[in-house]
mmCIF file of C-alpha atoms in Angstrom:
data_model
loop_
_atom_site.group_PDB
_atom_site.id
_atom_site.type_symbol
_atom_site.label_atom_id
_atom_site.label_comp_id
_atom_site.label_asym_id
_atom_site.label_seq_id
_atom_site.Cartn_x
_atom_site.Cartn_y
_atom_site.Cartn_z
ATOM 1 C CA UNK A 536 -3.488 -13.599 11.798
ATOM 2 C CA UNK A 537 -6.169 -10.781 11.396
ATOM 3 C CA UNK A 538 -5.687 -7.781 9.971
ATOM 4 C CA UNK A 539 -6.455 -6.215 13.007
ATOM 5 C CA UNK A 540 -4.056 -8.736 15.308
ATOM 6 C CA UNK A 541 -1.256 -8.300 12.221
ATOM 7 C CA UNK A 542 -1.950 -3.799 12.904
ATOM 8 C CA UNK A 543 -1.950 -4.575 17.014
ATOM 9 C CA UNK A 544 1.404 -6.499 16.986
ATOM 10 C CA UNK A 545 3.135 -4.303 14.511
ATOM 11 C CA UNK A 546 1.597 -1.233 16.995
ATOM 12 C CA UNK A 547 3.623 -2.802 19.705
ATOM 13 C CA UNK A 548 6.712 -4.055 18.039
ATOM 14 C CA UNK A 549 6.806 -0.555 17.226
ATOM 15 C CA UNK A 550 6.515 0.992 20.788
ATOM 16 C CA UNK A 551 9.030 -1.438 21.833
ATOM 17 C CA UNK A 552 11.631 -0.899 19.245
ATOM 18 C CA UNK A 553 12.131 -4.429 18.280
ATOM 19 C CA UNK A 554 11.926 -4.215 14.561
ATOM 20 C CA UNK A 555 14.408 -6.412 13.868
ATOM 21 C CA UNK A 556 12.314 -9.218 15.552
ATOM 22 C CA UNK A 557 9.870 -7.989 12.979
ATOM 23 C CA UNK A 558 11.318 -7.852 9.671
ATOM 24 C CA UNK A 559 9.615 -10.582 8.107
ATOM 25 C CA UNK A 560 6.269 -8.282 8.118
ATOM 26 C CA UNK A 561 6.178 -7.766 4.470
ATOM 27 C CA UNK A 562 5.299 -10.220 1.843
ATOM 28 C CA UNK A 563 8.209 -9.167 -0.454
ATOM 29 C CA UNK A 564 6.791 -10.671 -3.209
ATOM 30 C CA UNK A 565 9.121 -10.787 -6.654
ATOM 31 C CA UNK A 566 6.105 -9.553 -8.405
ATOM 32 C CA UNK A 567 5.228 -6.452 -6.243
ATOM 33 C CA UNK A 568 8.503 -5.064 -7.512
ATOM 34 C CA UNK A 569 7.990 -5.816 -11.557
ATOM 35 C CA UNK A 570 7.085 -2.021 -11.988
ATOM 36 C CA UNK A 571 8.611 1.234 -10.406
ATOM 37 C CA UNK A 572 6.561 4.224 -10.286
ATOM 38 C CA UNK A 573 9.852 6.945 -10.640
ATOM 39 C CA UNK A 574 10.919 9.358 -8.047
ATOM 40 C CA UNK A 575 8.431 11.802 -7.006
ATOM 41 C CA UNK A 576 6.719 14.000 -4.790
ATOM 42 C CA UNK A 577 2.525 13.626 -4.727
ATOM 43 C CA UNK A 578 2.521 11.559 -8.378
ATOM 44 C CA UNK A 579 0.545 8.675 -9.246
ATOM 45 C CA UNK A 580 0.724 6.226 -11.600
ATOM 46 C CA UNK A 581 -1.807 5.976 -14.178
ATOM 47 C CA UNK A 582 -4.266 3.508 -14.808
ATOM 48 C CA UNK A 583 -2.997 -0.136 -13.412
ATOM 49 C CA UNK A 584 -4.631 -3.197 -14.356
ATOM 50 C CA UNK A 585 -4.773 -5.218 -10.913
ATOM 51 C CA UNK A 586 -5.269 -8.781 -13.048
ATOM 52 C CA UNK A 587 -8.636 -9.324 -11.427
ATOM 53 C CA UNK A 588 -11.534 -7.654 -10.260
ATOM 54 C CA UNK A 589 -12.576 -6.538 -6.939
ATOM 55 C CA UNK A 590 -15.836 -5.080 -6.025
ATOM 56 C CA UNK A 591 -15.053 -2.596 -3.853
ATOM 57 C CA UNK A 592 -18.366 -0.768 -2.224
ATOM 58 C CA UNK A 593 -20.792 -2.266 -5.078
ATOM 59 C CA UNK A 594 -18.461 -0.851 -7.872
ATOM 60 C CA UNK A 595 -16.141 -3.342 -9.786
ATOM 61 C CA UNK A 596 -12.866 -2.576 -10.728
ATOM 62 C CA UNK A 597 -10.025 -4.638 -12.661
ATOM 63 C CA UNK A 598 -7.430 -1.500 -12.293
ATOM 64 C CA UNK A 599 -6.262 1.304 -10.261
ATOM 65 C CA UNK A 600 -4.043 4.103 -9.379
ATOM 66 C CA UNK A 601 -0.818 3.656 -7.231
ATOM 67 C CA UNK A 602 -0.109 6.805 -5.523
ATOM 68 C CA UNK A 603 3.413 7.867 -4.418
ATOM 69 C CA UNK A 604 1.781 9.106 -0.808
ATOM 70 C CA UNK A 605 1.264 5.291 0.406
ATOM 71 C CA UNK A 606 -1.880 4.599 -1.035
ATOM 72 C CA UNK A 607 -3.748 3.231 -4.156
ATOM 73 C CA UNK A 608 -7.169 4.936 -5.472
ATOM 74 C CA UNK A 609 -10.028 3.426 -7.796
ATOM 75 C CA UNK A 610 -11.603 6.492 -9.479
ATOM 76 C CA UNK A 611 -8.728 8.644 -10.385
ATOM 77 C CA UNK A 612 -4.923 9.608 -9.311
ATOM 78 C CA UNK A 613 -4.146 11.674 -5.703
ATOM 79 C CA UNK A 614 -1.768 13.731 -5.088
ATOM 80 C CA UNK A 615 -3.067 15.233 -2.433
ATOM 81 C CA UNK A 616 -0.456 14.934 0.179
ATOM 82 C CA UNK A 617 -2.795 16.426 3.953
ATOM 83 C CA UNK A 618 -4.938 13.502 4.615
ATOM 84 C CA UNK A 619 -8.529 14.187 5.016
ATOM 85 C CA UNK A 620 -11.433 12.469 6.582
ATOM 86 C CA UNK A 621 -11.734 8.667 5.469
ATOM 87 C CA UNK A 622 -15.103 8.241 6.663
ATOM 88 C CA UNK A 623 -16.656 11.170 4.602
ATOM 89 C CA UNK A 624 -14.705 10.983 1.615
ATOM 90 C CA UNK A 625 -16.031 9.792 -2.098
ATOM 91 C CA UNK A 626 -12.532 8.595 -2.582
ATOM 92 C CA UNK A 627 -12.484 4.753 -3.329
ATOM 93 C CA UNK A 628 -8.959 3.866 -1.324
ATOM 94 C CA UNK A 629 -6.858 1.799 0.258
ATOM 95 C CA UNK A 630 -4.282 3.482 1.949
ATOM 96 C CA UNK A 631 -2.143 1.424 4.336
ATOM 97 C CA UNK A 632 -0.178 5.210 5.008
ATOM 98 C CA UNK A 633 -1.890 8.508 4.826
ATOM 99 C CA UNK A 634 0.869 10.608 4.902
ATOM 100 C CA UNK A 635 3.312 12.596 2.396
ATOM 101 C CA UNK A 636 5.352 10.141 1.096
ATOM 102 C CA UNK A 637 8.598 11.476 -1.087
ATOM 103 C CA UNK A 638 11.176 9.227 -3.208
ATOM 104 C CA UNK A 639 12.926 12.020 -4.475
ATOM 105 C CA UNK A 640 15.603 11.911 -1.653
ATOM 106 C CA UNK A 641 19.102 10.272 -2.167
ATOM 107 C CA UNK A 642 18.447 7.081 -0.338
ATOM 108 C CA UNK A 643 15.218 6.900 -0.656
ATOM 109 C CA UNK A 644 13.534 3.374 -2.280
ATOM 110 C CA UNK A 645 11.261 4.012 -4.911
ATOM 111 C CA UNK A 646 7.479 2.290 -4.706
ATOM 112 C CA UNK A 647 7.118 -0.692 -6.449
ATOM 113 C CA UNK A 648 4.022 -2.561 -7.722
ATOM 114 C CA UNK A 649 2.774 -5.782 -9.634
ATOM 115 C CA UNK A 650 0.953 -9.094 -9.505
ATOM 116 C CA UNK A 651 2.405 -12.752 -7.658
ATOM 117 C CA UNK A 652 -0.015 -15.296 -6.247
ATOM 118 C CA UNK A 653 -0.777 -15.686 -2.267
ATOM 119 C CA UNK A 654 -1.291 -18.818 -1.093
ATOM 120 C CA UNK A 655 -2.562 -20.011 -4.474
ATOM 121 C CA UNK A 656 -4.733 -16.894 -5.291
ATOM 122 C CA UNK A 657 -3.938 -14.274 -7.791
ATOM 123 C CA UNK A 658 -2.264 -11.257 -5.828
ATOM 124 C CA UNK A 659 -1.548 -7.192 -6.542
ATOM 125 C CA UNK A 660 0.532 -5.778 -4.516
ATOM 126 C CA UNK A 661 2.432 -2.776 -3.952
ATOM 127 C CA UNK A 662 5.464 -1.752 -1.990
ATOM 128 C CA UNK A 663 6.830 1.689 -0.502
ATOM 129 C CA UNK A 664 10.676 0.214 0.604
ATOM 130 C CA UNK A 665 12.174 2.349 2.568
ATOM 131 C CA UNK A 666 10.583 5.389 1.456
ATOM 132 C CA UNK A 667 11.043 8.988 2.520
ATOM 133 C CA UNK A 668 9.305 12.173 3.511
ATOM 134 C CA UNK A 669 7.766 15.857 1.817
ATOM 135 C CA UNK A 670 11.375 17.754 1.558
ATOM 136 C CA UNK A 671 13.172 15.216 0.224
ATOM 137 C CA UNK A 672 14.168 14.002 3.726
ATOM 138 C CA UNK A 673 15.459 10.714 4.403
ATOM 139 C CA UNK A 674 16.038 10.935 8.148
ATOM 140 C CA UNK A 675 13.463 8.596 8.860
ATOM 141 C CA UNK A 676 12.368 5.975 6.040
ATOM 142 C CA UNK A 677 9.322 4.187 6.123
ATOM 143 C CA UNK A 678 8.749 0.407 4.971
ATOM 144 C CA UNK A 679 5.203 -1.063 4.342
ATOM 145 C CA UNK A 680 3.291 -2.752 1.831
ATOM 146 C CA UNK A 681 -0.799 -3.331 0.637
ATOM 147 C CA UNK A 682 -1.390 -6.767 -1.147
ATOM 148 C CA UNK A 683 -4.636 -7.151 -2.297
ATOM 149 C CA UNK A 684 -5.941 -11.025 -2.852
ATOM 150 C CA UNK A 685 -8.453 -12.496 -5.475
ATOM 151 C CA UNK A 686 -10.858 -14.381 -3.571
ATOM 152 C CA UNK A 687 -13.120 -14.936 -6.203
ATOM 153 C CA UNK A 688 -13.441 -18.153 -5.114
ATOM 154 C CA UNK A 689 -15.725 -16.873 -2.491
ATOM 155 C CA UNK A 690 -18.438 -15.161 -4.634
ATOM 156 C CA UNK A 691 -17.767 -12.569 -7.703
ATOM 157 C CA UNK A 692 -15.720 -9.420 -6.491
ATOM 158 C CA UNK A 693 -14.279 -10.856 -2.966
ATOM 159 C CA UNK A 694 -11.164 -9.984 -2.319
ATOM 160 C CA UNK A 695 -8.811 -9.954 1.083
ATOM 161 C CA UNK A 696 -6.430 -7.111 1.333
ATOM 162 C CA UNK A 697 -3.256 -6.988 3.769
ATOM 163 C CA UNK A 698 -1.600 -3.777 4.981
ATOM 164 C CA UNK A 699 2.045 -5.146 6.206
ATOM 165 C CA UNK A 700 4.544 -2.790 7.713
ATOM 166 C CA UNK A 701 8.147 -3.353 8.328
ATOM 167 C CA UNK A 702 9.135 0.052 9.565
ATOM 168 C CA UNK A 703 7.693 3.166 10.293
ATOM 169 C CA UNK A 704 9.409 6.072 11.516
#
């Protein structure tokens, strides 16, 4: 399934309110939980070797930054928690949520991050289980995961990446 056919179907799940037919979205990985970035509101962790490299944009990185707000950066930490413009920024990211994620609330998972192999291939990936919301609110938790894939195998730097999303609220 496509990235853009896995987005589409979790999009309607969603609308529909059939998660539970869903719940098998994330990889769940052991791996992806070997680390736990504490709770927090806007923090980062620092430098994170990823166990491979990626070229992402003609730049080649082996590490990066896992940021508490659902996303992971290649240049330096971001705590900035009001999304801005993707398609203008010099911000090297993946961010499979854009939003302003906070762990800090009692109930709240904490994100998670490591390497595992996907199908064979050398994997990172990190996890924000059940995750709550600026205010320490944990009304609504949010469940969703990036996995990023060596795929060296295709030509120096390749690399698949997977946004998977269990719930969002």
């Amino acid at each position: 399934m496509t990235l853009r056919m896995r987005l589409l179907t979790a999009s309607i799940v969603l609308a529909l309110g059939a998660a539970p037919a869903f719940s098998a979205a994330r990889r769940n990985l052991p791996g992806f939980s070997t680390n736990t970035l504490p709770a927090n509101d806007d923090g980062s962790t620092g430098l994170v070797p990823i166990g491979f490299t990626i070229n992402l944009f003609g730049t080649s990185y082996s590490s990066l930054y896992v940021n508490n707000n659902g996303n992971v950066t290649f240049d330096a930490s971001l705590g900035t928690y009001t999304p801005f413009s993707l398609t203008s920024t010099a911000t090297k990211i993946l961010a499979p949520f854009f939003g302003d994620v906070d762990t800090r609330g009692t109930g709240s998972g904490l994100v998670t991050y490591g390497t595992d192999t996907v199908n064979g291939f050398q994997a990172f990936g990190v996890e924000w289980p059940h995750v709550g919301y600026y205010g320490s609110h944990v009304d609504k938790l949010n469940t969703f995961e990036l996995v990023i894939i060596n795929r060296s195998d295709l030509g120096a730097g390749n690399f698949d990446f997977e946004f998977n999303y269990d719930s969002i609220q």
